[in-house]
């Protein structure tokens, strides 16, 4: 995990495709949340895509799929 954090907490752009695949994977969601926050605080670009609406993704923490404006 340390090498993951070192690598992904310092990128300029994070592109995550198919975010729905982390549903039900609590540890992955936790690490994604911390990575997202680290990059957000550094004002980096973050792009997240999914095949479905955030409300339709079961077993994923709300904080992981909620938009920056709370949607």
Short mmCIF file of C-alpha atoms in Angstrom, two decimals:
data_model
loop_
_atom_site.label_atom_id
_atom_site.label_comp_id
_atom_site.label_asym_id
_atom_site.label_seq_id
_atom_site.Cartn_x
_atom_site.Cartn_y
_atom_site.Cartn_z
CA UNK A 1 0.00 0.00 0.00
CA UNK A 2 2.84 2.41 0.66
CA UNK A 3 4.08 2.22 -2.93
CA UNK A 4 0.48 2.72 -4.15
CA UNK A 5 0.12 5.84 -2.02
CA UNK A 6 3.50 7.20 -3.08
CA UNK A 7 2.59 6.78 -6.72
CA UNK A 8 -1.04 7.86 -6.84
CA UNK A 9 -1.03 10.64 -4.25
CA UNK A 10 1.41 12.60 -6.43
CA UNK A 11 -0.11 12.35 -9.92
CA UNK A 12 -1.36 15.42 -11.77
CA UNK A 13 -4.44 13.69 -13.18
CA UNK A 14 -6.34 10.66 -11.88
CA UNK A 15 -8.66 8.94 -14.37
CA UNK A 16 -10.84 6.17 -12.96
CA UNK A 17 -13.04 4.23 -15.38
CA UNK A 18 -15.85 1.93 -14.20
CA UNK A 19 -15.85 3.05 -10.56
CA UNK A 20 -18.77 0.67 -9.97
CA UNK A 21 -16.29 -2.22 -9.79
CA UNK A 22 -15.07 -1.12 -6.34
CA UNK A 23 -18.58 -1.65 -4.93
CA UNK A 24 -18.42 -4.08 -2.02
CA UNK A 25 -14.63 -3.76 -1.71
CA UNK A 26 -14.32 -1.79 1.51
CA UNK A 27 -10.53 -1.57 1.65
CA UNK A 28 -10.32 -0.44 -1.97
CA UNK A 29 -12.99 2.19 -1.35
CA UNK A 30 -11.13 3.42 1.72
CA UNK A 31 -7.87 3.78 -0.20
CA UNK A 32 -9.66 5.48 -3.10
CA UNK A 33 -11.24 7.95 -0.68
CA UNK A 34 -7.84 8.87 0.79
CA UNK A 35 -6.29 9.16 -2.67
CA UNK A 36 -9.17 11.34 -3.86
CA UNK A 37 -8.81 13.63 -0.84
CA UNK A 38 -5.05 13.94 -1.22
CA UNK A 39 -5.36 14.93 -4.86
CA UNK A 40 -8.34 17.21 -4.25
CA UNK A 41 -6.41 19.11 -1.58
CA UNK A 42 -3.57 19.59 -4.08
CA UNK A 43 -6.11 20.89 -6.65
CA UNK A 44 -5.31 18.07 -9.10
CA UNK A 45 -7.62 16.82 -11.89
CA UNK A 46 -9.85 13.88 -11.00
CA UNK A 47 -12.09 12.20 -13.59
CA UNK A 48 -14.41 9.36 -12.59
CA UNK A 49 -16.69 7.44 -14.94
CA UNK A 50 -19.24 4.70 -14.55
CA UNK A 51 -21.73 2.74 -16.62
CA UNK A 52 -24.50 3.71 -14.21
CA UNK A 53 -25.66 6.52 -11.96
CA UNK A 54 -24.04 6.79 -8.51
CA UNK A 55 -27.37 6.03 -6.80
CA UNK A 56 -27.57 2.76 -8.77
CA UNK A 57 -24.24 1.42 -7.51
CA UNK A 58 -24.94 -0.94 -4.63
CA UNK A 59 -22.49 -1.51 -1.78
CA UNK A 60 -20.41 1.59 -2.35
CA UNK A 61 -19.90 4.27 0.24
CA UNK A 62 -21.73 7.49 -0.56
CA UNK A 63 -18.59 9.57 0.00
CA UNK A 64 -16.88 7.67 -2.85
CA UNK A 65 -19.46 8.53 -5.52
CA UNK A 66 -20.94 11.84 -4.43
CA UNK A 67 -20.08 14.79 -6.65
CA UNK A 68 -18.02 17.71 -5.39
CA UNK A 69 -21.24 19.71 -5.01
CA UNK A 70 -22.85 16.94 -2.92
CA UNK A 71 -24.86 15.37 -5.76
#
